[in-house]
Coordinates of C-alpha atoms in Angstrom, one line a residue:
M1 CA 31.2 -42.8 -16.2
F2 CA 32.4 -41.0 -19.3
D3 CA 35.7 -42.0 -18.6
T4 CA 34.8 -45.7 -18.3
I5 CA 33.0 -45.4 -21.6
R6 CA 35.9 -44.1 -23.5
S7 CA 38.3 -46.8 -21.8
H8 CA 35.8 -49.4 -23.1
R9 CA 35.2 -48.4 -26.6
R10 CA 36.2 -51.9 -28.0
W11 CA 33.8 -53.6 -25.5
L12 CA 31.0 -51.3 -26.0
M13 CA 31.1 -51.8 -30.0
I14 CA 30.9 -55.7 -29.2
F15 CA 28.0 -55.1 -27.0
L16 CA 26.3 -53.2 -29.7
T17 CA 26.9 -55.8 -32.1
L18 CA 25.5 -58.1 -29.9
L19 CA 22.3 -56.4 -29.7
V20 CA 22.2 -56.7 -33.6
F21 CA 22.9 -60.5 -33.9
P22 CA 20.6 -63.0 -32.9
S23 CA 21.0 -65.0 -29.5
F24 CA 22.5 -67.8 -30.8
V25 CA 25.2 -66.2 -32.5
A26 CA 25.6 -63.9 -29.1
T27 CA 25.5 -66.8 -26.5
G28 CA 24.8 -70.2 -27.6
I29 CA 27.3 -70.7 -30.2
Y30 CA 30.2 -71.5 -27.7
G31 CA 27.9 -74.1 -25.9
Y32 CA 26.9 -75.6 -29.2
N33 CA 30.5 -75.8 -30.5
R34 CA 31.4 -78.1 -27.4
F35 CA 29.4 -80.7 -29.1
M36 CA 31.2 -80.4 -32.4
S37 CA 34.0 -82.9 -32.9
S38 CA 37.5 -82.0 -33.6
E39 CA 37.0 -83.4 -37.0
E40 CA 34.7 -80.6 -38.0
A41 CA 36.8 -77.8 -36.3
V42 CA 38.6 -75.2 -38.6
A43 CA 41.0 -74.3 -35.8
K44 CA 42.0 -75.5 -32.3
I45 CA 43.5 -73.5 -29.5
G46 CA 44.4 -75.0 -25.9
G47 CA 43.0 -78.3 -27.1
E48 CA 39.5 -76.8 -27.8
P49 CA 37.9 -76.7 -31.3
I50 CA 36.7 -73.7 -33.1
S51 CA 33.9 -75.0 -35.3
P52 CA 32.9 -73.5 -39.0
Q53 CA 29.7 -72.2 -37.2
E54 CA 31.8 -70.4 -34.5
L55 CA 33.9 -68.6 -37.1
E56 CA 31.0 -67.8 -39.3
A57 CA 29.5 -66.1 -36.3
A58 CA 32.6 -64.1 -35.4
H59 CA 33.0 -63.1 -39.2
R60 CA 29.5 -61.9 -39.4
Q61 CA 29.7 -60.2 -36.1
R62 CA 33.5 -58.5 -37.6
L63 CA 31.8 -57.5 -40.7
E64 CA 28.9 -55.9 -38.8
Q65 CA 31.3 -53.8 -36.7
I66 CA 32.8 -52.5 -40.1
R67 CA 29.6 -51.8 -41.6
Q68 CA 28.6 -49.5 -38.7
A69 CA 32.0 -47.7 -38.7
L70 CA 32.1 -47.1 -42.7
G71 CA 28.3 -46.6 -43.1
E72 CA 27.4 -46.0 -46.7
N73 CA 30.9 -46.7 -47.8
F74 CA 30.8 -50.3 -46.6
D75 CA 31.2 -52.8 -49.5
P76 CA 30.2 -56.4 -48.5
A77 CA 32.1 -57.7 -51.5
V78 CA 35.4 -56.2 -50.3
F79 CA 35.4 -57.4 -46.8
D80 CA 33.5 -60.8 -47.1
S81 CA 36.3 -62.7 -48.9
P82 CA 38.6 -65.5 -48.2
A83 CA 41.4 -63.1 -46.7
A84 CA 39.0 -61.3 -44.6
R85 CA 37.7 -64.7 -43.3
E86 CA 41.4 -65.6 -42.5
A87 CA 41.7 -62.3 -40.4
S88 CA 38.4 -63.1 -38.7
L89 CA 39.8 -66.5 -37.6
N90 CA 42.9 -64.9 -36.7
S91 CA 41.3 -62.6 -34.4
L92 CA 39.1 -65.4 -32.9
L93 CA 42.1 -67.3 -32.2
G94 CA 43.9 -64.1 -30.7
D95 CA 40.8 -63.5 -28.4
R96 CA 40.4 -67.2 -27.6
A97 CA 44.0 -66.8 -26.5
L98 CA 43.7 -63.9 -24.4
R99 CA 40.7 -65.3 -22.4
K100 CA 42.7 -68.4 -21.6
E101 CA 45.7 -66.8 -20.3
A102 CA 43.6 -64.2 -18.0
A103 CA 41.8 -67.3 -16.9
D104 CA 45.1 -69.2 -16.2
S105 CA 46.1 -65.8 -14.4
H106 CA 43.2 -65.9 -12.2
L107 CA 42.4 -62.4 -13.3
V108 CA 39.5 -61.1 -10.9
V109 CA 37.0 -58.4 -12.1
S110 CA 35.4 -56.6 -9.1
E111 CA 31.5 -56.6 -8.7
S112 CA 31.8 -52.8 -8.5
R113 CA 33.8 -52.4 -11.8
L114 CA 31.2 -54.9 -13.5
R115 CA 28.2 -52.7 -12.2
Q116 CA 29.9 -49.5 -13.0
L117 CA 30.5 -50.5 -16.6
I118 CA 27.0 -52.1 -17.1
G119 CA 25.4 -49.0 -15.6
S120 CA 27.2 -46.7 -18.0
I121 CA 26.3 -48.4 -21.3
P122 CA 23.5 -46.0 -23.0
A123 CA 21.3 -48.7 -24.1
F124 CA 20.6 -49.8 -20.5
Q125 CA 19.5 -46.4 -19.3
A126 CA 16.4 -44.5 -19.0
D127 CA 16.4 -40.6 -18.5
G128 CA 20.1 -40.9 -18.1
K129 CA 19.8 -43.2 -15.2
F130 CA 20.7 -47.4 -15.3
S131 CA 17.3 -49.0 -15.6
Y132 CA 17.1 -52.7 -14.3
E133 CA 14.0 -53.2 -16.2
R134 CA 15.4 -52.1 -19.5
Y135 CA 18.5 -54.1 -18.6
R136 CA 16.3 -57.3 -18.2
T137 CA 14.3 -56.7 -21.3
L138 CA 17.1 -56.1 -23.7
L139 CA 19.2 -59.3 -22.4
A140 CA 15.7 -61.4 -22.7
A141 CA 15.1 -60.0 -26.4
Q142 CA 18.6 -61.6 -27.2
G143 CA 17.9 -64.9 -25.2
M144 CA 20.3 -63.9 -22.4
N145 CA 20.0 -64.1 -18.8
E146 CA 21.9 -61.7 -16.7
A147 CA 24.5 -64.5 -15.4
V148 CA 25.5 -65.4 -19.0
F149 CA 25.9 -61.7 -19.9
E150 CA 27.7 -60.7 -16.9
Q151 CA 30.2 -63.5 -17.3
R152 CA 30.8 -62.5 -20.7
V153 CA 31.4 -58.8 -19.4
R154 CA 34.1 -60.2 -16.8
E155 CA 35.8 -61.9 -19.2
D156 CA 35.9 -59.1 -21.6
L157 CA 37.2 -57.1 -18.7
A158 CA 39.7 -59.5 -17.6
R159 CA 41.0 -59.7 -21.4
D160 CA 41.5 -55.9 -21.5
L161 CA 43.4 -55.7 -18.4
L162 CA 46.0 -58.3 -20.1
L163 CA 46.2 -55.7 -23.1
E164 CA 46.2 -52.6 -20.8
G165 CA 49.5 -53.8 -19.1
V166 CA 51.2 -54.5 -22.3
G167 CA 50.0 -51.3 -23.9
R168 CA 51.3 -49.2 -20.8
S169 CA 54.8 -50.8 -21.2
A170 CA 55.6 -49.3 -24.5
I171 CA 58.7 -47.0 -24.4
V172 CA 59.7 -44.4 -26.9
P173 CA 63.4 -42.8 -26.7
T174 CA 63.1 -39.2 -26.4
E175 CA 65.6 -38.9 -29.3
L176 CA 63.6 -40.7 -31.7
T177 CA 60.5 -38.4 -31.1
A178 CA 62.6 -35.3 -31.3
R179 CA 64.1 -36.4 -34.7
L180 CA 60.7 -37.5 -36.1
A181 CA 59.0 -34.3 -35.0
A182 CA 61.9 -32.5 -36.6
L183 CA 61.4 -34.2 -39.8
V184 CA 57.6 -33.5 -39.5
Q185 CA 58.4 -29.7 -39.3
E186 CA 61.2 -29.6 -41.9
T187 CA 60.2 -27.4 -44.9
R188 CA 61.1 -27.2 -48.6
T189 CA 60.6 -24.1 -50.8
I190 CA 59.5 -25.2 -54.3
R191 CA 58.5 -23.9 -57.7
E192 CA 56.9 -26.3 -60.2
R193 CA 56.8 -26.5 -64.0
R194 CA 54.0 -29.1 -65.1
F195 CA 54.1 -31.2 -68.3
R196 CA 50.5 -32.4 -69.2
P197 CA 49.9 -35.3 -71.0
E198 CA 46.9 -33.5 -72.8
D199 CA 49.6 -31.4 -74.7
F200 CA 51.5 -34.7 -75.8
V201 CA 48.2 -36.6 -77.2
A202 CA 48.8 -35.7 -80.9
K203 CA 52.2 -36.9 -80.8
A204 CA 51.3 -40.2 -79.4
T205 CA 50.8 -42.7 -82.0
V206 CA 49.6 -46.4 -81.4
G207 CA 49.2 -48.9 -84.1
D208 CA 46.7 -51.9 -84.6
E209 CA 49.4 -54.4 -83.9
A210 CA 50.1 -52.6 -80.5
I211 CA 46.3 -52.5 -79.7
R212 CA 46.2 -56.3 -80.4
A213 CA 49.4 -57.2 -78.6
H214 CA 47.9 -55.3 -75.4
Y215 CA 44.4 -57.2 -76.0
E216 CA 46.1 -60.7 -76.1
A217 CA 48.4 -60.0 -73.0
S218 CA 45.5 -58.7 -71.0
R219 CA 42.6 -60.9 -71.9
A220 CA 41.4 -61.2 -68.5
Q221 CA 40.6 -57.3 -68.2
F222 CA 38.3 -57.6 -71.1
E223 CA 36.1 -60.7 -69.6
T224 CA 32.9 -60.0 -68.2
K225 CA 32.3 -61.9 -65.2
E226 CA 29.3 -64.3 -64.7
S227 CA 26.3 -62.2 -63.4
I228 CA 22.6 -62.9 -62.7
D229 CA 19.5 -60.6 -61.8
V230 CA 17.8 -61.6 -58.8
Q231 CA 14.6 -60.8 -57.0
V232 CA 14.7 -60.5 -53.3
L233 CA 12.5 -60.9 -50.5
A234 CA 13.0 -60.0 -47.1
L235 CA 11.3 -60.3 -43.7
T236 CA 12.0 -57.9 -40.9
L237 CA 10.5 -57.1 -37.2
D238 CA 9.4 -53.9 -38.9
D239 CA 7.4 -55.7 -41.4
V240 CA 5.6 -57.8 -38.7
A241 CA 5.2 -54.5 -36.8
R242 CA 3.2 -52.9 -39.5
Q243 CA 0.8 -55.6 -39.5
V244 CA 0.1 -55.9 -36.1
S245 CA -3.4 -54.4 -35.1
V246 CA -3.5 -51.6 -32.4
P247 CA -6.9 -51.5 -30.3
P248 CA -7.2 -48.2 -29.0
A249 CA -8.5 -49.5 -25.9
E250 CA -5.2 -51.4 -25.3
L251 CA -3.1 -48.1 -25.9
Q252 CA -5.2 -46.4 -23.2
S253 CA -4.9 -49.2 -20.9
Y254 CA -1.2 -49.3 -21.3
Y255 CA -0.9 -45.4 -20.7
E256 CA -2.8 -45.7 -17.5
Q257 CA -0.7 -48.4 -16.2
N258 CA 2.6 -46.7 -17.2
K259 CA 1.8 -43.1 -16.5
A260 CA 4.9 -42.6 -14.5
S261 CA 7.1 -43.3 -17.4
F262 CA 5.4 -40.5 -19.4
A263 CA 6.1 -37.9 -16.7
E264 CA 9.0 -35.4 -17.5
P265 CA 11.7 -35.8 -14.9
E266 CA 11.1 -33.4 -11.8
Q267 CA 14.0 -31.2 -11.5
R268 CA 14.6 -29.0 -8.5
R269 CA 16.9 -25.6 -8.1
A270 CA 18.1 -25.2 -4.7
S271 CA 20.5 -23.4 -2.4
H272 CA 22.3 -24.8 0.5
I273 CA 24.8 -23.6 3.4
L274 CA 27.3 -26.4 4.0
L275 CA 29.1 -26.3 7.6
T276 CA 32.2 -28.5 7.8
V277 CA 34.4 -29.8 10.8
G278 CA 38.2 -29.2 11.1
E279 CA 40.9 -27.1 9.3
G280 CA 39.3 -24.7 7.0
G281 CA 35.8 -25.6 8.3
S282 CA 33.3 -23.9 10.2
A283 CA 34.0 -25.3 13.8
K284 CA 36.6 -27.0 15.7
D285 CA 34.2 -30.1 16.3
K286 CA 31.0 -31.6 15.0
E287 CA 28.9 -30.3 18.0
G288 CA 30.0 -27.0 17.2
A289 CA 29.3 -27.2 13.8
R290 CA 25.8 -28.6 14.5
K291 CA 25.2 -25.5 17.0
L292 CA 26.3 -23.2 14.3
A293 CA 23.7 -24.7 11.9
Q294 CA 21.0 -24.7 14.3
D295 CA 21.9 -20.9 14.9
L296 CA 21.6 -20.1 11.3
L297 CA 18.5 -22.4 10.7
A298 CA 16.8 -20.1 13.5
R299 CA 18.1 -17.0 11.9
L300 CA 16.7 -18.0 8.1
K301 CA 13.4 -19.0 9.8
A302 CA 13.0 -15.5 11.1
Q303 CA 14.5 -13.8 7.9
P304 CA 14.5 -16.3 4.7
D305 CA 15.8 -13.5 2.5
E306 CA 19.0 -13.6 4.3
F307 CA 20.0 -17.0 2.8
A308 CA 22.3 -15.7 -0.1
R309 CA 24.1 -13.6 2.5
L310 CA 24.7 -15.9 4.9
A311 CA 25.7 -18.6 2.5
Q312 CA 28.2 -16.4 1.0
E313 CA 29.5 -15.6 4.6
Y314 CA 29.4 -19.2 6.1
S315 CA 29.2 -21.8 3.6
K316 CA 32.3 -23.9 3.0
D317 CA 31.0 -25.2 -0.5
P318 CA 33.6 -23.3 -2.8
G319 CA 31.5 -24.0 -6.1
S320 CA 28.2 -22.5 -4.8
A321 CA 29.2 -20.1 -1.8
A322 CA 30.1 -17.2 -4.1
K323 CA 26.6 -17.4 -5.7
G324 CA 24.7 -17.3 -2.3
G325 CA 24.6 -21.0 -2.1
D326 CA 23.0 -21.8 -5.8
L327 CA 23.3 -25.2 -7.0
G328 CA 21.4 -25.0 -10.1
L329 CA 18.8 -27.6 -11.4
F330 CA 19.3 -31.0 -10.5
G331 CA 17.5 -34.1 -11.0
R332 CA 17.0 -37.5 -8.6
G333 CA 20.1 -39.5 -8.6
M334 CA 22.4 -36.3 -9.0
M335 CA 23.0 -35.8 -5.3
V336 CA 23.5 -37.9 -2.2
K337 CA 20.5 -39.7 -0.9
Q338 CA 20.2 -37.8 2.3
F339 CA 20.3 -34.4 0.4
E340 CA 18.1 -35.4 -2.5
E341 CA 15.4 -36.8 0.3
A342 CA 15.4 -33.4 1.7
A343 CA 15.3 -31.2 -1.2
F344 CA 12.5 -33.3 -2.8
G345 CA 10.3 -33.2 0.2
L346 CA 10.3 -29.3 0.2
K347 CA 8.2 -26.8 -1.7
V348 CA 9.3 -23.7 -3.3
G349 CA 10.5 -21.4 -0.7
Q350 CA 10.9 -23.9 2.1
I351 CA 13.8 -24.3 4.2
S352 CA 14.9 -27.7 5.5
E353 CA 15.8 -28.8 9.0
V354 CA 19.7 -29.3 9.3
V355 CA 20.7 -32.4 6.8
E356 CA 23.7 -34.4 7.5
T357 CA 25.6 -36.1 4.7
E358 CA 29.2 -37.4 4.1
F359 CA 30.0 -34.0 3.2
G360 CA 29.0 -32.1 6.3
L361 CA 25.8 -30.3 7.6
H362 CA 23.5 -28.5 5.3
V363 CA 20.8 -26.2 5.4
I364 CA 18.7 -26.5 2.1
R365 CA 16.3 -24.0 0.4
V366 CA 14.3 -24.8 -2.8
T367 CA 14.0 -22.1 -5.1
E368 CA 12.4 -23.8 -8.2
V369 CA 10.7 -26.9 -9.3
K370 CA 10.3 -27.9 -12.9
G371 CA 8.8 -31.1 -14.6
G372 CA 7.0 -33.8 -12.7
A373 CA 3.8 -33.3 -15.0
V374 CA 2.6 -36.4 -16.8
A375 CA 2.2 -36.1 -20.6
P376 CA -1.1 -36.2 -21.7
F377 CA -2.3 -39.4 -23.7
E378 CA -2.6 -37.7 -27.0
Q379 CA 0.7 -36.2 -26.7
V380 CA 2.4 -39.7 -26.1
K381 CA 0.0 -42.0 -28.2
D382 CA 2.1 -42.5 -31.2
R383 CA 4.9 -43.5 -28.7
I384 CA 2.8 -45.8 -27.1
E385 CA 1.5 -47.3 -30.7
S386 CA 5.3 -47.8 -31.5
T387 CA 6.0 -49.5 -28.5
F388 CA 3.0 -51.7 -28.4
R389 CA 3.7 -52.7 -32.3
Q390 CA 7.3 -53.6 -31.3
Q391 CA 6.4 -55.8 -28.5
Q392 CA 3.7 -57.6 -30.5
A393 CA 6.0 -57.9 -33.3
Q394 CA 8.5 -59.6 -31.2
K395 CA 6.2 -62.1 -30.1
K396 CA 4.9 -62.9 -33.5
F397 CA 8.2 -62.5 -35.3
A398 CA 9.0 -66.3 -34.8
E399 CA 5.5 -67.5 -36.4
A400 CA 6.1 -65.2 -39.3
A401 CA 9.7 -66.5 -39.9
E402 CA 8.4 -70.0 -39.8
Q403 CA 5.7 -69.2 -42.5
F404 CA 8.3 -67.2 -44.4
T405 CA 10.7 -70.3 -44.5
N406 CA 8.0 -72.9 -45.3
I407 CA 6.6 -70.9 -48.4
V408 CA 9.7 -70.1 -50.1
Y409 CA 10.8 -73.6 -49.8
E410 CA 7.7 -75.3 -50.5
Q411 CA 6.5 -73.1 -53.5
S412 CA 10.1 -72.7 -54.7
D413 CA 9.2 -71.5 -58.3
S414 CA 8.3 -68.0 -57.1
L415 CA 8.4 -65.4 -54.3
Q416 CA 5.0 -64.0 -55.1
P417 CA 3.2 -66.4 -52.7
A418 CA 5.3 -65.6 -49.7
A419 CA 5.2 -61.8 -50.5
E420 CA 1.4 -61.9 -50.7
K421 CA 0.8 -64.1 -47.6
L422 CA 2.9 -61.9 -45.4
G423 CA 2.5 -58.5 -47.1
L424 CA 5.9 -58.0 -48.5
K425 CA 7.4 -56.2 -51.5
I426 CA 9.7 -58.0 -54.0
Q427 CA 13.1 -56.0 -54.7
T428 CA 15.0 -56.4 -57.7
V429 CA 18.9 -56.6 -57.6
A430 CA 20.7 -56.6 -61.1
G431 CA 24.3 -57.5 -61.9
V432 CA 25.0 -59.9 -59.0
T433 CA 28.3 -61.8 -59.4
R434 CA 29.8 -64.4 -57.3
D435 CA 31.8 -61.4 -55.5
G436 CA 28.5 -60.1 -54.3
A437 CA 26.0 -57.2 -55.4
P438 CA 27.3 -54.3 -57.0
R439 CA 28.4 -51.6 -54.5
G440 CA 25.6 -49.1 -53.7
A441 CA 22.9 -51.3 -55.4
S442 CA 19.5 -50.9 -53.7
G443 CA 18.9 -54.3 -51.9
A444 CA 22.7 -55.2 -51.8
A445 CA 22.8 -55.6 -48.0
L446 CA 20.5 -58.4 -48.2
L447 CA 22.6 -60.5 -50.2
P448 CA 25.4 -61.5 -48.0
T449 CA 28.0 -64.2 -49.1
A450 CA 25.8 -67.1 -48.0
A451 CA 22.8 -65.8 -50.1
V452 CA 25.0 -65.1 -53.1
Q453 CA 26.6 -68.6 -52.9
A454 CA 23.3 -70.1 -52.7
L455 CA 22.1 -68.1 -56.0
F456 CA 24.9 -69.6 -57.7
A457 CA 24.3 -73.1 -56.7
D458 CA 22.5 -75.6 -59.5
D459 CA 19.2 -75.2 -57.7
A460 CA 19.0 -71.2 -58.0
L461 CA 21.0 -70.8 -61.3
N462 CA 19.6 -73.4 -63.5
K463 CA 16.5 -74.6 -62.1
K464 CA 15.3 -70.9 -61.2
R465 CA 14.1 -72.0 -57.4
N466 CA 14.2 -70.1 -54.7
I467 CA 17.1 -70.2 -52.2
A468 CA 16.5 -71.6 -48.5
A469 CA 15.8 -68.5 -46.1
V470 CA 18.9 -67.0 -44.9
E471 CA 19.3 -65.0 -41.7
V472 CA 21.2 -61.8 -42.7
G473 CA 20.8 -59.9 -39.0
S474 CA 18.6 -59.5 -36.1
N475 CA 15.2 -60.4 -36.8
T476 CA 16.0 -60.5 -40.6
L477 CA 15.2 -63.6 -43.0
V478 CA 15.8 -63.2 -46.9
S479 CA 15.1 -65.3 -49.9
A480 CA 15.8 -64.9 -53.3
R481 CA 15.7 -66.1 -56.7
V482 CA 17.5 -65.8 -60.1
T483 CA 15.6 -64.4 -62.9
E484 CA 18.4 -63.7 -65.6
H485 CA 22.0 -65.5 -65.9
R486 CA 24.5 -64.1 -68.0
P487 CA 27.7 -66.4 -68.4
A488 CA 31.4 -64.9 -68.3
R489 CA 32.7 -64.2 -71.8
L490 CA 35.6 -62.4 -73.5
R491 CA 34.8 -59.4 -75.2
P492 CA 35.8 -59.4 -78.6
L493 CA 38.7 -57.2 -80.0
E494 CA 36.4 -55.2 -82.2
E495 CA 34.3 -54.3 -79.1
V496 CA 37.2 -52.9 -76.9
S497 CA 39.9 -52.0 -79.5
A498 CA 38.6 -48.1 -79.1
Q499 CA 38.8 -48.4 -75.2
I500 CA 42.5 -49.9 -75.7
R501 CA 43.4 -47.3 -77.9
E502 CA 42.4 -44.5 -75.7
R503 CA 44.4 -46.2 -72.7
L504 CA 47.5 -46.6 -74.9
V505 CA 47.6 -43.2 -76.2
R506 CA 47.2 -41.9 -72.7
E507 CA 50.2 -44.1 -71.6
E508 CA 52.3 -42.9 -74.7
A509 CA 51.2 -39.1 -74.0
I510 CA 52.4 -39.8 -70.2
R511 CA 55.8 -41.3 -71.3
L512 CA 56.2 -38.6 -73.7
A513 CA 55.5 -35.8 -70.8
R514 CA 58.0 -37.5 -68.6
E515 CA 60.6 -37.5 -71.4
A516 CA 60.2 -33.8 -71.8
A517 CA 60.2 -32.9 -68.4
E518 CA 63.5 -35.1 -68.0
K519 CA 65.0 -33.0 -70.7
A520 CA 64.0 -29.9 -69.3
A521 CA 65.4 -30.7 -65.9
D522 CA 68.7 -31.6 -67.7
A523 CA 68.8 -28.2 -69.1
L524 CA 67.7 -26.3 -66.4
R525 CA 70.5 -27.9 -64.2
K526 CA 73.2 -26.6 -66.7
A527 CA 71.4 -22.9 -66.9
P528 CA 68.5 -22.3 -64.5
A529 CA 65.7 -20.2 -65.8
E530 CA 62.4 -19.1 -64.3
A531 CA 60.2 -19.4 -67.7
G532 CA 57.2 -21.8 -66.8
F533 CA 57.5 -22.3 -63.3
S534 CA 55.0 -21.5 -60.5
P535 CA 55.6 -18.9 -57.8
P536 CA 57.6 -20.2 -54.8
R537 CA 55.6 -22.2 -52.1
T538 CA 56.7 -24.1 -49.1
V539 CA 55.6 -27.4 -48.4
S540 CA 56.3 -30.1 -45.6
R541 CA 55.6 -33.8 -44.8
G542 CA 52.6 -32.5 -43.1
Q543 CA 51.2 -30.0 -45.6
A544 CA 51.5 -31.2 -49.2
E545 CA 49.1 -29.2 -50.6
D546 CA 48.1 -30.8 -54.1
M547 CA 51.4 -32.6 -54.5
T548 CA 51.1 -36.5 -54.8
P549 CA 53.0 -38.8 -52.2
D550 CA 55.8 -39.6 -54.8
A551 CA 56.3 -36.1 -55.5
L552 CA 56.4 -35.1 -52.1
K553 CA 58.8 -38.0 -51.4
E554 CA 60.9 -36.9 -54.3
V555 CA 61.2 -33.1 -53.0
M556 CA 61.7 -34.1 -49.4
R557 CA 64.4 -36.6 -50.0
T558 CA 66.5 -34.2 -52.1
P559 CA 69.6 -33.5 -49.8
A560 CA 69.6 -30.0 -48.2
D561 CA 73.4 -29.4 -48.9
G562 CA 72.7 -30.0 -52.6
L563 CA 70.3 -27.2 -53.1
P564 CA 69.2 -25.6 -55.5
A565 CA 68.1 -28.8 -57.4
F566 CA 65.8 -29.8 -60.1
V567 CA 63.8 -33.0 -59.4
V568 CA 61.3 -34.9 -61.6
A569 CA 57.9 -36.6 -60.4
G570 CA 54.6 -37.4 -61.5
S571 CA 51.7 -35.1 -60.4
A572 CA 48.1 -35.1 -60.3
M573 CA 46.1 -36.5 -63.5
G574 CA 49.2 -38.0 -64.9
A575 CA 51.0 -34.7 -65.3
Q576 CA 54.8 -34.8 -64.9
S577 CA 56.7 -31.8 -63.1
V578 CA 60.0 -30.6 -62.6
F579 CA 60.2 -29.6 -59.1
W580 CA 62.8 -26.7 -58.5
V581 CA 63.9 -27.4 -54.7
I582 CA 65.3 -23.7 -53.8
E583 CA 65.6 -24.1 -50.0
A584 CA 65.2 -26.5 -46.9
R585 CA 64.6 -25.3 -43.4
R586 CA 64.5 -27.3 -40.3
P587 CA 63.6 -26.0 -36.9
E588 CA 66.3 -25.6 -34.3
K589 CA 63.8 -26.8 -31.6
A590 CA 60.8 -28.8 -32.2
D591 CA 57.3 -27.3 -31.4
P592 CA 56.2 -29.0 -28.3
Q593 CA 52.8 -29.5 -29.7
A594 CA 54.2 -31.2 -32.6
L595 CA 56.6 -33.2 -30.6
S596 CA 53.5 -34.2 -28.4
Q597 CA 51.7 -35.5 -31.3
V598 CA 54.5 -37.3 -32.6
R599 CA 55.1 -39.0 -29.4
R600 CA 51.4 -40.0 -29.0
G601 CA 51.5 -41.3 -32.7
V602 CA 54.5 -43.3 -32.1
E603 CA 53.4 -44.7 -28.6
Q604 CA 50.0 -45.6 -30.1
Q605 CA 52.0 -47.6 -33.0
Q606 CA 54.4 -49.2 -30.7
A607 CA 51.5 -50.2 -28.4
A608 CA 49.5 -51.6 -31.1
A609 CA 52.6 -53.5 -32.3
D610 CA 53.5 -54.8 -28.6
D611 CA 49.5 -56.3 -28.4
Q612 CA 49.8 -57.8 -31.7
A613 CA 53.2 -59.5 -30.6
Y614 CA 51.9 -60.4 -27.2
V615 CA 48.9 -62.0 -28.8
A616 CA 50.8 -63.9 -31.3
E617 CA 53.0 -65.2 -28.3
L618 CA 49.8 -66.4 -26.4
K619 CA 48.7 -68.0 -29.6
R620 CA 51.8 -70.2 -29.7
K621 CA 51.8 -70.7 -25.8
H622 CA 48.1 -71.9 -26.3
K623 CA 49.1 -74.1 -29.4
A624 CA 46.8 -72.1 -31.8
Q625 CA 46.6 -74.0 -35.3
V626 CA 44.6 -73.7 -38.2
V627 CA 43.0 -77.4 -38.8
D628 CA 41.2 -76.9 -42.0
A629 CA 42.2 -74.0 -44.2
Q630 CA 39.7 -74.7 -47.0
R631 CA 36.8 -74.1 -44.4
T632 CA 38.5 -70.9 -43.3
A633 CA 38.5 -69.6 -46.6
A634 CA 35.2 -70.2 -47.7
K635 CA 32.0 -71.0 -45.7
K636 CA 30.5 -74.3 -46.4

């Protein structure tokens, strides 16, 4: 099961994203787009259009995947851009090309593989086992039926089969990995002498003319962006759930009707004696094994305490025989059916009749029973209440969403009426630009590109009207209004001159530090001296300590046959350093672990490159083309 999950991480991420987005995005968009005319398409592939709506859905899904991966570091303004939207379209075209190729190749996904994958998804499990009821409920919540969802899974698995074959074809020459591993392990022994910019600030002079020239040449740097402060009002499923009344009688009734779901899963501890047939078994034929099993059963009924000793002597289960047949604790679904039925039908201390399974003949004794008790109502009351609220909220959310949408539109001069009617809280987000809300600002996640574009439209910006309700996620609607508008302006020279002077002084100090380092290196090449240098240390491409990438590159590119040598490179915080490269060492034989890591890395890069080339070829084969680049770059 876990191998299946690891093998389909990409698909599982897509599935989790489907649970976040509304059913129209997840399943209805493709059918809807078939009604779109080709004139409205942003792209085509295989003669079929990709509409702006479908691109927007794919882009939102991609942004959600990035947001889940980056967590708090996610900045919508960085990723929700024309370049990112173009990347989403390329990805969508590639995905469509793969699906078409899989269909044309008649790739078939077996029913057993489909069931195995769906059964392994944690979202569809209860108590570690696949729950058909949970499966149906989650699909229904997204407006999907089993046929639609399972067809989508089949398409994804067939798509992955194509890429899997390409990835496995990556060939990496042994000589290449050996040379790369040697480079990774190659070391340089160095000493360092730093020249800090701070030591040259007093010598750095910057005149007024230089400041003015920098200002004129870099006016764009001193322009403040157009920005707005906005009020934001969001309606979420949790908001609706908080207002659901929960009659105590309903909770008690739910508990009585679903008591089984509040029981701690029952576990059994059992020991067994396994008898098998054939080479290495307990008997030459099945009848012989059954006769031996009946004999052992008779002896155990007379002397139950002999179970462990007889298991050690006769059992052919290599995992438990040495432990007297002890199998440890197990729950339902962990053993084969016949064994499970027998074990769960016994009381503690009881010994079963002879049980036949695909593994052989068993004599079973139950030694411990755990769980099975139903949790009292008071213990699970809060859980029941939460479940009840969520279920009722799901039913009422559509009605609340309609109210929200109507009120913010009909009473467009304020968000307060909608907030009061639905018991919501208005949030404030300051400094919103056309690129989005400031990174990390409270409420920034509620202002996606669509909402920001609406806020900068004439009605919202100049007439201060509420924007129409925007869907920003599953069961989340947002409206907003501008409270203050600050046009873009060029900050005057007087306001920024001190800032420019500080920058130019810093740049001049770094230049002087570099000049001093170069002079020192020239002198050292003629007459080496240890004064001012750090103690020797060893660095490599994989272990650079506090060296900057440029400094490491300069040190490692110094020819080994030209050592010792003095090289100059920039260090941390603008410092300029003279590196005394004393010695170079390369191992005679690559470390096996390093060699293996390098090979895996190269294979992964090669496989990724092959995947990209294969998808690009499929896009050409199925005649992928961008029809409307303007719509691709920005959502209409």
